[in-house]
Short mmCIF file of C-alpha atoms (C1' of nucleotides) and ligand atoms in Angstrom, two decimals:
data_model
loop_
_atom_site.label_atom_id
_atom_site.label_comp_id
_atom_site.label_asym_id
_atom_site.label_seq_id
_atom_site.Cartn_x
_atom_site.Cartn_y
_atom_site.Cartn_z
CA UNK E 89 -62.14 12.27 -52.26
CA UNK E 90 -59.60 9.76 -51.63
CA UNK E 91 -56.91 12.06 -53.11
CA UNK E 92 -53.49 10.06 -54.20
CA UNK E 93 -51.43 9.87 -51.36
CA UNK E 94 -47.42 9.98 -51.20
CA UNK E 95 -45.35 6.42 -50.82
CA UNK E 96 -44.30 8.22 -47.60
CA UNK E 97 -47.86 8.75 -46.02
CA UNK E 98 -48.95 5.35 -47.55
CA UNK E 99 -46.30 3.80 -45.42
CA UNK E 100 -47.39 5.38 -42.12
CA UNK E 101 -50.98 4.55 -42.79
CA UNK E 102 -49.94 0.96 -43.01
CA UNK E 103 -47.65 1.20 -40.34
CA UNK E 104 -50.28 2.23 -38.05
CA UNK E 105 -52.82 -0.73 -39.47
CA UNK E 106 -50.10 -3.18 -38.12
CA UNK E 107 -49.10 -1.78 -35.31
CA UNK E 108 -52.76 -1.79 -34.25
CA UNK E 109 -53.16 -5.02 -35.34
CA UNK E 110 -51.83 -5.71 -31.73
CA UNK E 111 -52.31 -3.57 -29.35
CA UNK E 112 -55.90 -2.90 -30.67
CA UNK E 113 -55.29 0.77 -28.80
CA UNK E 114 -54.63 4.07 -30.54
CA UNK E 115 -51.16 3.54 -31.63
CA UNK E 116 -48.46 5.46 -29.73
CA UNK E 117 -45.77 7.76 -31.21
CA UNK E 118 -42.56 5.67 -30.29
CA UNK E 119 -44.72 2.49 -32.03
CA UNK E 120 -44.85 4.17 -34.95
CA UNK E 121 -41.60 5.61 -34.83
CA UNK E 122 -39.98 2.00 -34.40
CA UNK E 123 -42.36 0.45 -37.46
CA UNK E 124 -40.90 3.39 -39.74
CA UNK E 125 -37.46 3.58 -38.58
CA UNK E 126 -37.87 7.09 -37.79
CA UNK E 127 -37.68 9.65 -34.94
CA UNK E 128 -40.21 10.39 -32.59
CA UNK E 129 -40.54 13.98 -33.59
CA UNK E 130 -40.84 12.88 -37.51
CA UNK E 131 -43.78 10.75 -36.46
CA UNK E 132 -45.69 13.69 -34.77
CA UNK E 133 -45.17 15.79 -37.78
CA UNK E 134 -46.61 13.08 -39.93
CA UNK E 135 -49.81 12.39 -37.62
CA UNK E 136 -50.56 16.07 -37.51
CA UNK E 137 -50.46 16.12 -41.65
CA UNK E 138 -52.38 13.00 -41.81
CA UNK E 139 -55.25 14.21 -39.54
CA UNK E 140 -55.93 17.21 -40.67
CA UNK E 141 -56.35 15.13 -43.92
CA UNK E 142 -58.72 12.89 -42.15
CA UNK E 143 -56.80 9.86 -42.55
CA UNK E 144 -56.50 9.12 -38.93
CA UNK E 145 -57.80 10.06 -35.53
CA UNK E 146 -54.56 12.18 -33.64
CA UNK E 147 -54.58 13.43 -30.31
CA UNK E 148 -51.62 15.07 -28.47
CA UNK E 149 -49.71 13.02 -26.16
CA UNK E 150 -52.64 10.04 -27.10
CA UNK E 151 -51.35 8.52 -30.11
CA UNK E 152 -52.89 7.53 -33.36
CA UNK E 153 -55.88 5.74 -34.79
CA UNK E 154 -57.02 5.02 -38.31
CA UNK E 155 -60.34 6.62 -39.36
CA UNK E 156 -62.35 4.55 -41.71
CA UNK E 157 -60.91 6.48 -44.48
CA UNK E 158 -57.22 5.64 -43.35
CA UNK E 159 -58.03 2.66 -42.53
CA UNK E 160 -59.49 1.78 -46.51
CA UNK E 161 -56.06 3.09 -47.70
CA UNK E 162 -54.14 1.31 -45.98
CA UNK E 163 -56.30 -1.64 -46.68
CA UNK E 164 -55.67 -1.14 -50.11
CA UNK E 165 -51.69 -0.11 -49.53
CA UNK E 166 -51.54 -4.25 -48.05
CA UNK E 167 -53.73 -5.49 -50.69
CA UNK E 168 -51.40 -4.27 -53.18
CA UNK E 169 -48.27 -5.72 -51.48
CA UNK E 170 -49.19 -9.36 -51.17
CA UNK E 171 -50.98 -9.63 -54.37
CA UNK E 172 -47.55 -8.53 -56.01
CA UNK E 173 -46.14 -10.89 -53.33
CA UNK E 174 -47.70 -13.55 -54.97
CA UNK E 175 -47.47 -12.22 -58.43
CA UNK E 176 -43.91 -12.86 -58.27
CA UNK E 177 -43.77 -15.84 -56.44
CA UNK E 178 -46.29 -17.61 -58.63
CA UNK E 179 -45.68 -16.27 -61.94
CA UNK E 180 -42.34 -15.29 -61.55
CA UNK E 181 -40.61 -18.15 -59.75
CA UNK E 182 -39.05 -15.74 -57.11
CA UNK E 183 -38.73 -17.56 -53.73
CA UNK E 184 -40.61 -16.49 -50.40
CA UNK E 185 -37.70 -14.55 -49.06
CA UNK E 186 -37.08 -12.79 -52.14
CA UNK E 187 -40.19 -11.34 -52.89
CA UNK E 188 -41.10 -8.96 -49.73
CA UNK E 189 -38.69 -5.88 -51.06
CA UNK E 190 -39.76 -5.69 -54.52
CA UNK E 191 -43.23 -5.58 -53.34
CA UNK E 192 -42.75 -3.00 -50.67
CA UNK E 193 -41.78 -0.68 -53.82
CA UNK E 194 -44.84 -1.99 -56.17
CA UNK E 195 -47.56 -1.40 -53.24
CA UNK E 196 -47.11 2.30 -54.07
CA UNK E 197 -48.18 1.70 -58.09
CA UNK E 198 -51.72 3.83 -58.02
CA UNK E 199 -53.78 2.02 -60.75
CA UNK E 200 -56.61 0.43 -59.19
CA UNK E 201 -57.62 -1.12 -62.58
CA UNK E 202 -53.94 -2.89 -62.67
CA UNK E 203 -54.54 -4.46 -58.81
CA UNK E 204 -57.88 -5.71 -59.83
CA UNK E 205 -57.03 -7.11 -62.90
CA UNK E 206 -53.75 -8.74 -61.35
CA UNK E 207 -56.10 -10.27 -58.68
CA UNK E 208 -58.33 -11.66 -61.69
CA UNK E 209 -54.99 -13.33 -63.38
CA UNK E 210 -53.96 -14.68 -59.99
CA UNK E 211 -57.41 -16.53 -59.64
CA UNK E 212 -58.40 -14.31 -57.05
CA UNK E 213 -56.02 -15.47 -54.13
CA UNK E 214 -56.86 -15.45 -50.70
CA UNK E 215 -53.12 -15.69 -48.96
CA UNK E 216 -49.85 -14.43 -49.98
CA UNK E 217 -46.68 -16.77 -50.09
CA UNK E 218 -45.86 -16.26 -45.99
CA UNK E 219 -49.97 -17.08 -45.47
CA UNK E 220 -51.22 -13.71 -44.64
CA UNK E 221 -54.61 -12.83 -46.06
CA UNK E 222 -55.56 -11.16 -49.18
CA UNK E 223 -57.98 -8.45 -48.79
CA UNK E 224 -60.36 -8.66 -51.16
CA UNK E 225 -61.29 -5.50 -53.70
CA UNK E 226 -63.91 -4.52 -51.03
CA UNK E 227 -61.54 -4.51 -48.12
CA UNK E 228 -62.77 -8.28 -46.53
CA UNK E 229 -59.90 -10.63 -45.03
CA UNK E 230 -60.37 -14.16 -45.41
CA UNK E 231 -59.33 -15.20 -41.97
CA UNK E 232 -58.60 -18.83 -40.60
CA UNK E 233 -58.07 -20.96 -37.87
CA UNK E 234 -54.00 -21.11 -37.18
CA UNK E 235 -52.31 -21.15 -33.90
CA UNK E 236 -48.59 -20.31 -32.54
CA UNK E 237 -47.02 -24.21 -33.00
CA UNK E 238 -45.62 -23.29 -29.67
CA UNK E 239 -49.58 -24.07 -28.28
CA UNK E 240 -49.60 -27.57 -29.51
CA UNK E 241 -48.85 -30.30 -27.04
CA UNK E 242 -46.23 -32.96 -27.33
CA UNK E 243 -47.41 -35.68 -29.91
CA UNK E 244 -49.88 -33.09 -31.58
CA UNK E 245 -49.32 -32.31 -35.41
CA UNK E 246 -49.76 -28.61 -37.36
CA UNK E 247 -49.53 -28.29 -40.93
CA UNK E 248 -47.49 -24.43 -41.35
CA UNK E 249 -49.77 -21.90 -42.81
CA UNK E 250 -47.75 -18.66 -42.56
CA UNK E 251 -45.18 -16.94 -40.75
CA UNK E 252 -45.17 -13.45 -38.44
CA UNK E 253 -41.69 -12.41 -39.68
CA UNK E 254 -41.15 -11.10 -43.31
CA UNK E 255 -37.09 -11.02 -42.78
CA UNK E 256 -35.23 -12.64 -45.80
CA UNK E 257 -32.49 -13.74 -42.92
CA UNK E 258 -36.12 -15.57 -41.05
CA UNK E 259 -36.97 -17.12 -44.05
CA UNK E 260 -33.52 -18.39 -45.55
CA UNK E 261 -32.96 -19.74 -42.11
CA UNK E 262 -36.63 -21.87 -42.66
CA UNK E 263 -35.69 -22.89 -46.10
CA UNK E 264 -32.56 -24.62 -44.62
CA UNK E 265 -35.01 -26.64 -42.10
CA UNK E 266 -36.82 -27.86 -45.45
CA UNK E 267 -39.58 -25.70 -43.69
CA UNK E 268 -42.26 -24.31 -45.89
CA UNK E 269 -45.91 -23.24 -46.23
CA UNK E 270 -47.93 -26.74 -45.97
CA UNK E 271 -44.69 -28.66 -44.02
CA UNK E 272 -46.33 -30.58 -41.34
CA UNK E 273 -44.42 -29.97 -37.92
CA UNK E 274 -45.06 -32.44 -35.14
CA UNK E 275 -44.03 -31.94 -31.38
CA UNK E 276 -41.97 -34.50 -29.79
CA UNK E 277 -40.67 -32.27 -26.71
CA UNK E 278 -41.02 -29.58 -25.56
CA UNK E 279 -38.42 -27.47 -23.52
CA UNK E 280 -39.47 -25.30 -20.05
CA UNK E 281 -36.54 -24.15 -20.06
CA UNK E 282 -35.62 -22.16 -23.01
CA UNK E 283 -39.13 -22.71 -24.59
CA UNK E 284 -37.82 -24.79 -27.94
CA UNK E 285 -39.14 -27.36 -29.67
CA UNK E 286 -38.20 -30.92 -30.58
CA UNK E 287 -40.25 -31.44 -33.84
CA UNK E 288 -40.45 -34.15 -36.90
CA UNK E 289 -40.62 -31.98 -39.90
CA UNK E 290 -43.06 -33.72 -42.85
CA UNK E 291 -42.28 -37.16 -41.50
CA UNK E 292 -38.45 -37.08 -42.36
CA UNK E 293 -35.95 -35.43 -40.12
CA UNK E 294 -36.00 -34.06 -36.89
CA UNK E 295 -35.26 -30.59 -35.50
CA UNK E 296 -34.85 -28.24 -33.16
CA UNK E 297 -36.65 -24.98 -33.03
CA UNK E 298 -35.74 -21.90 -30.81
CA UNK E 299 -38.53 -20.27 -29.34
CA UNK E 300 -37.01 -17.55 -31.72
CA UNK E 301 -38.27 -19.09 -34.91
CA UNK E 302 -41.16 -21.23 -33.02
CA UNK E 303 -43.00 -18.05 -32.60
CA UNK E 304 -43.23 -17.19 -35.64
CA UNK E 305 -44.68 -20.27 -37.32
CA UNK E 306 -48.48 -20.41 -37.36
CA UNK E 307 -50.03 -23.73 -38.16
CA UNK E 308 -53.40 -25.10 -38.33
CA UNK E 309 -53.65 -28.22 -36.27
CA UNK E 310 -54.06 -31.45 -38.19
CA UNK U 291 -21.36 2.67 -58.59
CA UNK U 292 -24.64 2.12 -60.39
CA UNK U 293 -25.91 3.92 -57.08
CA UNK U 294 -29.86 4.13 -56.47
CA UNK U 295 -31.15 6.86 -58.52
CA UNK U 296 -34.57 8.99 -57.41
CA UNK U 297 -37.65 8.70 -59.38
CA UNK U 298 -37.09 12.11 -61.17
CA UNK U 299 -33.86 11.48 -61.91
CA UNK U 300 -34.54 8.61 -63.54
CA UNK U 301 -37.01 11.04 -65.48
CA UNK U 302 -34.48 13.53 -66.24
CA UNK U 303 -32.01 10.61 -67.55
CA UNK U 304 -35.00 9.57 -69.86
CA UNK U 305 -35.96 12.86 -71.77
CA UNK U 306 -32.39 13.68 -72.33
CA UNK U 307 -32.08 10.30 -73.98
CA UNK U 308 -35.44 10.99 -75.66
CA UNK U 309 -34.58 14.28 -77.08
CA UNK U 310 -31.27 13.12 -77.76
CA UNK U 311 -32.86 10.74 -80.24
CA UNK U 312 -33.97 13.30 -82.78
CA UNK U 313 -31.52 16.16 -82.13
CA UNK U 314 -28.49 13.86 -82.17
CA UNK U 315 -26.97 16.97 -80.28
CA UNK U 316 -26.63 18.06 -77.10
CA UNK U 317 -29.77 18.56 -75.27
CA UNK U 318 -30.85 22.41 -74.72
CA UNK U 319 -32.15 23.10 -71.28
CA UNK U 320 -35.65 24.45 -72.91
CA UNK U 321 -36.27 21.34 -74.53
CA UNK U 322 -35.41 19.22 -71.13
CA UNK U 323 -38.24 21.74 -69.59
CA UNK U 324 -41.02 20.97 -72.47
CA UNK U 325 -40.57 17.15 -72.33
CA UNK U 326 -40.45 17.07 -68.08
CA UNK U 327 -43.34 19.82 -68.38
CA UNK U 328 -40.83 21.86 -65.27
CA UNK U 329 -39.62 25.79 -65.48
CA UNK U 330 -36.13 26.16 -67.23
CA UNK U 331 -34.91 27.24 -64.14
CA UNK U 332 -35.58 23.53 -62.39
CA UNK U 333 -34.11 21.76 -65.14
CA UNK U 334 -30.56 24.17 -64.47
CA UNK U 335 -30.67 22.76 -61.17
CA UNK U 336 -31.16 19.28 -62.16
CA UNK U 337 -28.49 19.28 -64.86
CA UNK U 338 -25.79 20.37 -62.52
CA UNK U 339 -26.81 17.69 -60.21
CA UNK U 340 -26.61 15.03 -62.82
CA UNK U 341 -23.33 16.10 -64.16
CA UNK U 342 -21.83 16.07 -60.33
CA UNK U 343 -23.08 12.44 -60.24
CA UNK U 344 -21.60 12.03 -63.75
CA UNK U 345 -24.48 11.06 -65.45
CA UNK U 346 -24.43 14.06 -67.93
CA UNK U 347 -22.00 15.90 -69.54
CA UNK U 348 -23.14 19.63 -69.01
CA UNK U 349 -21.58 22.66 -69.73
CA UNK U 350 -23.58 26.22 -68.84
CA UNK U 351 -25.56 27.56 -71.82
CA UNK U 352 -24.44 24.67 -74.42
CA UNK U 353 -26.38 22.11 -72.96
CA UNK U 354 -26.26 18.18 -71.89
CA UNK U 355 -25.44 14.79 -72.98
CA UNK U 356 -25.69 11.77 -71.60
CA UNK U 357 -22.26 9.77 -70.36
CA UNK U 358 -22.25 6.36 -70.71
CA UNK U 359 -23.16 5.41 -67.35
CA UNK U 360 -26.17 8.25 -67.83
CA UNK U 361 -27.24 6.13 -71.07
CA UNK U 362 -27.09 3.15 -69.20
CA UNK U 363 -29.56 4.40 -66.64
CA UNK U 364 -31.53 5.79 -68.77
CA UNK U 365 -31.62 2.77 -71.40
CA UNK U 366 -32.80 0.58 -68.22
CA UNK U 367 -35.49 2.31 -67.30
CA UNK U 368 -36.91 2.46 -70.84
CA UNK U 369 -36.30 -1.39 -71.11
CA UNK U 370 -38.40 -1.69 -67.58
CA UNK U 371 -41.57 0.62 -69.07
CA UNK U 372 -41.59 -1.28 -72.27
CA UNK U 373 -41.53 -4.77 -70.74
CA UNK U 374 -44.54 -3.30 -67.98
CA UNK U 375 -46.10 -2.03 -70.80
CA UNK U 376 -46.07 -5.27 -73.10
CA UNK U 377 -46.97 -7.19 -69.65
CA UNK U 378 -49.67 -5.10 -68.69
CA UNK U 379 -51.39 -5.81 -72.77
CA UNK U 380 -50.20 -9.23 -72.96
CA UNK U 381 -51.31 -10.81 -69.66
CA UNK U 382 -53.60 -8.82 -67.71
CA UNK U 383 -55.66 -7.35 -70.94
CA UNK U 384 -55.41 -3.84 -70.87
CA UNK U 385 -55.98 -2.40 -74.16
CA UNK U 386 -52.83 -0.09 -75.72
CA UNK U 387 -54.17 3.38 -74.70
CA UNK U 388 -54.13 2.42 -70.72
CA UNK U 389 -50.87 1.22 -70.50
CA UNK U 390 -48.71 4.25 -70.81
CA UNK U 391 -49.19 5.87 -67.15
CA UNK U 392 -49.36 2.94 -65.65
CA UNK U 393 -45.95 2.19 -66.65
CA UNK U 394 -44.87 5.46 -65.98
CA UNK U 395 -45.08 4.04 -62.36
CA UNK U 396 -43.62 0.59 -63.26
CA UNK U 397 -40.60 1.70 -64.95
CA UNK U 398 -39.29 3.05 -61.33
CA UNK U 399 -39.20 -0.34 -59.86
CA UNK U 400 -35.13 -0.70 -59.35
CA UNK U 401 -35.05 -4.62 -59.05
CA UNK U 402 -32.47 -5.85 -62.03
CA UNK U 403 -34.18 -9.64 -60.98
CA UNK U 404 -37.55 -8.64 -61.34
CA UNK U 405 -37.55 -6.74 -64.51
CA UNK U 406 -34.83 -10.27 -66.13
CA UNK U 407 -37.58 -12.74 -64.67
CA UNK U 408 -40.04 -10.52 -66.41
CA UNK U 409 -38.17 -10.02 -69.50
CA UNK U 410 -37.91 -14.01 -69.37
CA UNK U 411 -41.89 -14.55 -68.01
CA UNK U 412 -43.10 -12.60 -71.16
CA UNK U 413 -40.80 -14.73 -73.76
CA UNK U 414 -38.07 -11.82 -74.40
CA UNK U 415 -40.35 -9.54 -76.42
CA UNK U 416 -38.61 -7.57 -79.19
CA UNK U 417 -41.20 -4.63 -79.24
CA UNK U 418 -43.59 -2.86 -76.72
CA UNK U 419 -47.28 -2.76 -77.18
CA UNK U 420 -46.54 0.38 -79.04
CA UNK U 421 -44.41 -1.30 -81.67
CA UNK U 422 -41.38 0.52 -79.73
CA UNK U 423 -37.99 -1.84 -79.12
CA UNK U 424 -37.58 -3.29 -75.66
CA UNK U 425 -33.42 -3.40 -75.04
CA UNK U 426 -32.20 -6.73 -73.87
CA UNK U 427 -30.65 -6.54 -70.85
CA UNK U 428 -27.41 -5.64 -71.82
CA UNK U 429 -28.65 -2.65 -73.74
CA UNK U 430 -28.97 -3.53 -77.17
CA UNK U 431 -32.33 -2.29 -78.93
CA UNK U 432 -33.61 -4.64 -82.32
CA UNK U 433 -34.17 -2.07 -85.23
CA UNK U 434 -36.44 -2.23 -87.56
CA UNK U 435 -36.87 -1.36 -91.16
CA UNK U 436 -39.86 1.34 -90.88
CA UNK U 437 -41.03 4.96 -92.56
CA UNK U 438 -43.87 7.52 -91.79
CA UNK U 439 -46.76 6.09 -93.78
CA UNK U 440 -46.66 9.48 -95.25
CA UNK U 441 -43.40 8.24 -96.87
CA UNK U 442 -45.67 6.13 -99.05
CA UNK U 443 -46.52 6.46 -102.51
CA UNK U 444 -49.96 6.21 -103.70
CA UNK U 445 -50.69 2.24 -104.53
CA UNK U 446 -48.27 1.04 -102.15
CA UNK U 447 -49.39 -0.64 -98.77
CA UNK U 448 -47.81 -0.76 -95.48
CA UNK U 449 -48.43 -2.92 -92.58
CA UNK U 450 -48.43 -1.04 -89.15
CA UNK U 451 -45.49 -1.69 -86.95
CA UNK U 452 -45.12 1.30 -84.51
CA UNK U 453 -46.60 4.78 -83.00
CA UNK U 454 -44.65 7.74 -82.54
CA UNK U 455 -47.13 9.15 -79.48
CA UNK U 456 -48.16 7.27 -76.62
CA UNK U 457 -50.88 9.34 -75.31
CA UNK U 458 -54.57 7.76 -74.58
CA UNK U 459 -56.56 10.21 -76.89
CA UNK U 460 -54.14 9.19 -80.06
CA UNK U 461 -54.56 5.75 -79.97
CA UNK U 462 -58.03 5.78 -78.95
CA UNK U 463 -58.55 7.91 -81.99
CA UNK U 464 -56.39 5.00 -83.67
CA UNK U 465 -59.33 2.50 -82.09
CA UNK U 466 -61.96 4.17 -83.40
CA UNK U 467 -60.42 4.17 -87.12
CA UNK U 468 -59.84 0.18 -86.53
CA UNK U 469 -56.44 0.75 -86.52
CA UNK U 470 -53.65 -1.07 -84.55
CA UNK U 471 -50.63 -2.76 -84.99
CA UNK U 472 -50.51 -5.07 -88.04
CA UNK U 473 -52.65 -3.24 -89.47
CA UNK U 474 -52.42 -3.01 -93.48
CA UNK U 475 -52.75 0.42 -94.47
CA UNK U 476 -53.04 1.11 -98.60
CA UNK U 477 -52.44 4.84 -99.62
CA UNK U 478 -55.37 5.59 -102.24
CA UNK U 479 -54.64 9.36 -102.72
CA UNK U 480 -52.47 11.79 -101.04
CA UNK U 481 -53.79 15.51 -100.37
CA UNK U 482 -50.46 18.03 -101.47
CA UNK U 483 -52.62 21.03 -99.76
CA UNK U 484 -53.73 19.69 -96.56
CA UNK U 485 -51.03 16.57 -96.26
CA UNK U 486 -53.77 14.35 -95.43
CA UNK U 487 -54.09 10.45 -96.83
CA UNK U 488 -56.83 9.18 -98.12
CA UNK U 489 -56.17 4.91 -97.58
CA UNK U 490 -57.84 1.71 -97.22
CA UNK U 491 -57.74 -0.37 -93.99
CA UNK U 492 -57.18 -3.69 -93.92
CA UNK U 493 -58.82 -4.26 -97.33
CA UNK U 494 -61.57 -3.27 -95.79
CA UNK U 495 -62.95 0.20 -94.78
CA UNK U 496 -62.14 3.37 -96.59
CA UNK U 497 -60.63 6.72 -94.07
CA UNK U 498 -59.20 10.10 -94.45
CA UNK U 499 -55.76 10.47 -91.92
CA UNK U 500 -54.81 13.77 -91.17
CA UNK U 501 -51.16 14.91 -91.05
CA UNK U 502 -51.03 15.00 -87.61
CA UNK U 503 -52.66 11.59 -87.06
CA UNK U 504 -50.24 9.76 -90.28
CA UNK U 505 -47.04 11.45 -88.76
CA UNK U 506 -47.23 9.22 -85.84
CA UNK U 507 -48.13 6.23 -87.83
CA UNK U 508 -44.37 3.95 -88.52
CA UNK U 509 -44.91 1.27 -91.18
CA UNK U 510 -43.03 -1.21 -93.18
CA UNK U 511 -43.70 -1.52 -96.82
CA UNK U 512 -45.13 -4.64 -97.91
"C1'" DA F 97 -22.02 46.22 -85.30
"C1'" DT F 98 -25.71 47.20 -82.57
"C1'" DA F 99 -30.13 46.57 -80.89
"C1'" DT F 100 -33.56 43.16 -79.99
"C1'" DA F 101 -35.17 38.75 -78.90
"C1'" DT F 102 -34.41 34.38 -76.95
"C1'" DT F 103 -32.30 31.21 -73.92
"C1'" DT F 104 -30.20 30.12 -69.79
"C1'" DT F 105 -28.70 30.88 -65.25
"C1'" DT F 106 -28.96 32.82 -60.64
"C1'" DA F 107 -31.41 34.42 -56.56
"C1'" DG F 108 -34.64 33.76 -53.32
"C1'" DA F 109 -38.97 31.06 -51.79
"C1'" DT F 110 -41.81 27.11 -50.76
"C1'" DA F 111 -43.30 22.29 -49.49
"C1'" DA F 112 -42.29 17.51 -48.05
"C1'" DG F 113 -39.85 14.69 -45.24
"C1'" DT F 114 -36.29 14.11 -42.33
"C1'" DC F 115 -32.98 15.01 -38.29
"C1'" DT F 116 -31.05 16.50 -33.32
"C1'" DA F 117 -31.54 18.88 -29.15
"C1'" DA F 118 -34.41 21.12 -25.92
"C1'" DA F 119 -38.87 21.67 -23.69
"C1'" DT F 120 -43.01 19.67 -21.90
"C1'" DA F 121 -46.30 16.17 -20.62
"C1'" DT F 122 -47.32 11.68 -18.83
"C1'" DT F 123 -46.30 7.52 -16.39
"C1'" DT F 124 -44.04 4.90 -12.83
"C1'" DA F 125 -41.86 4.21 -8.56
"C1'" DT F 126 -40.83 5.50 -4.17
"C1'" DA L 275 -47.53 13.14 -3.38
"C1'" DT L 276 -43.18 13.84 -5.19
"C1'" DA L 277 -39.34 12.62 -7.73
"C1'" DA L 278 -37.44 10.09 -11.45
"C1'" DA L 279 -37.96 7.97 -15.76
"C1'" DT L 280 -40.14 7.78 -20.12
"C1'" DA L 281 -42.76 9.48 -23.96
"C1'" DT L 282 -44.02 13.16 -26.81
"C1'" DT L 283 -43.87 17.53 -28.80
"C1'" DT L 284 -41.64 21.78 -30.31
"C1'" DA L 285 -37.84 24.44 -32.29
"C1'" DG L 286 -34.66 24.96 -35.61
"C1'" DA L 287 -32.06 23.00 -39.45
"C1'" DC L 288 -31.10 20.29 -43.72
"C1'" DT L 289 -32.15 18.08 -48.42
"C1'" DT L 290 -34.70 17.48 -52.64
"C1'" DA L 291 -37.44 19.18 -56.03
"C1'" DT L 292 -39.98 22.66 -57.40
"C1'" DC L 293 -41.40 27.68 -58.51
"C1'" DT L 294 -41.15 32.98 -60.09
"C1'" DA L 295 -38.65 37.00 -61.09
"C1'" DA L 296 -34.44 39.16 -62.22
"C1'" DA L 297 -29.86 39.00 -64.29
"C1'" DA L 298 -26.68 37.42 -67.69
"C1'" DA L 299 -25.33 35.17 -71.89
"C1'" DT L 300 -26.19 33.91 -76.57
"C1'" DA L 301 -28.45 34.22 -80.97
"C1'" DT L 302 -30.91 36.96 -84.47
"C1'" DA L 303 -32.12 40.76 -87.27
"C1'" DT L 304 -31.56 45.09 -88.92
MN1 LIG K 712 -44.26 -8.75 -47.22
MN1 LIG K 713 -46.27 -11.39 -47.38
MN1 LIG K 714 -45.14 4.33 -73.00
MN1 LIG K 715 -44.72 1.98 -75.35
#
DNA sequence: ATATATTTTTAGATAAGTCTAAATATTTAT
DNA sequence: ATAAATATTTAGACTTATCTAAAAATATAT
């Protein structure tokens, strides 16, 4: 049992974690297709391999869920990535935008030993550097209260603890706000119109934040 | 230039290299085969691609070389298994037999940042867990004085600086005979029949090496 | 120098992962 | 309930890396 898989099947399985994530439904062909930058018809080949190795529940024209046994590898696929994540962020110095590339190629490095023993020498972390949870050895998420900082209301405060978008273009575009992990973000308008946000970053400047960028901040309120 | 190369060419790149360092010749198409453990027949294939690319210079039935740009590749990708190796015994613990696989993985990672920061994170190490060189980042290996402790006359000592095989059940064979690198090893008597050394460890503990084990044992006199 | 042995290449297949275009099933809108 | 739109699957092809078996070239030994 749980035979090595390829990079390639490693990616779909996580592919299909995320993309359930969401919709909480068996995923659907085109989802997948879109998370892998693929075609349709390469994603039904892939689902037909994958079930009949009982890595996910496939039905014709239904779409896609993860059986437990998918669903552990994959697990395992995301562990991987954001303990690198943080390997290189913490020990290495890279910054948050940098990092999410490199560790899309060291997720695939098999060792079990060498995660487990890089979780040990991190001190055993439970988020990455854009805030998304660690799952433990045994496959447990540490998960937290956090909120869009669209929901606050005007004159409420959130401290930032993590981001939905991975893009190095999202998170340049945060460093030049002076916007981090832990940057305190308080709402002094709030547009109808185009859905932005007139917010005091950490008590210093003020800013304006498209409803493009605002929904992708999560913050616990303060 | 310097395009992306695939995992197994990076392989390919690596034995030639390898073999290249004892032949000093051209690289026959057999030998290419035993190190990559693939049929004669795939390696043909795979030479003809490399020298289209212009890593190699090939010519049918006289066998391959690398080009410069070949070497370069190939030189990297030993530089980024010896500093995976040395970080994978110096900071997370592993002990010298585990390390080899694991970096067999590594060593395909293609970011030039990560592997510098690394290089820089670990304090520019001149030599791999294995007493191997690590090339700088512009190529250059550190040599070493060394000989096969073989090369030893009987009342000399030599300390232990290198191994010439990587694979667990050697240097766990090495573990069990308390020996690892600096090691002093004193050559008591010398067998002419079976080529075996009879030496003492460390000042401490009297053992018989075979030939096969002392061939793979690099020392410097001391 | 000729036969024999060895090495290397070619020919033809296979498996994984991908694609485009065509066929089919499902969903949505009238 | 039908037609139109959308989603999904199938068919057929291509690329990379591999294999085995047969053919060709080179090296070795008599
Ligand atoms: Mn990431
Ligand atoms: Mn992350
Ligand atoms: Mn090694
Ligand atoms: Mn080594």
């Amino acid at each position: 049992m749980t035979a090595t898989l390829t990079h390639t099947e490693e990616n779909y399985l996580k592919a299909i974690y995320k993309a359930n994530e969401k919709t909480k439904e068996a995923v659907s062909t085109n989802m997948i297709a879109q998370y892998m930058n693929t075609s349709p018809a390469s994603v039904t080949d892939m689902m037909k391999k994958l079930s009949t190795k009982g890595l996910i529940i496939y039905e014709r024209y239904k779409g896609s869920r993860l059986s437990s046994e998918g669903s552990k590898s994959a697990t395992s696929v995301i562990r991987k990535h954001r303990l690198w994540e943080t390997f290189l962020v913490q020990k290495l110095g890279f910054s948050w935008e940098k990092v999410h590339d490199i560790a899309e190629e060291l997720e695939h490095i098999h060792s079990e030993e060498l995660i487990n023993r890089l979780d040990d020498y991190l001190g055993f972390p439970k988020y990455d550097p854009h805030g998304d949870p660690i799952p433990s050895a045994d496959g447990k998420f540490t998960l937290r209260e956090q909120i869009i900082v669209s929901q606050l209301n005007i004159g409420e405060v959130g401290v930032l603890v993590g981001v939905k978008n991975h893009e190095t273009s999202f998170l340049d575009h945060l460093n030049k706000c002076h916007i981090s992990l832990g940057t305190s973000i308080a709402i002094l308008d709030k547009s109808s119109f185009d859905k932005s946000l007139q917010v005091h970053i950490d008590n210093d400047h003020q800013i304006l934040l498209t409803h493009e960028v605002s929904k992708n901040l999560l913050v616990r309120k303060s």
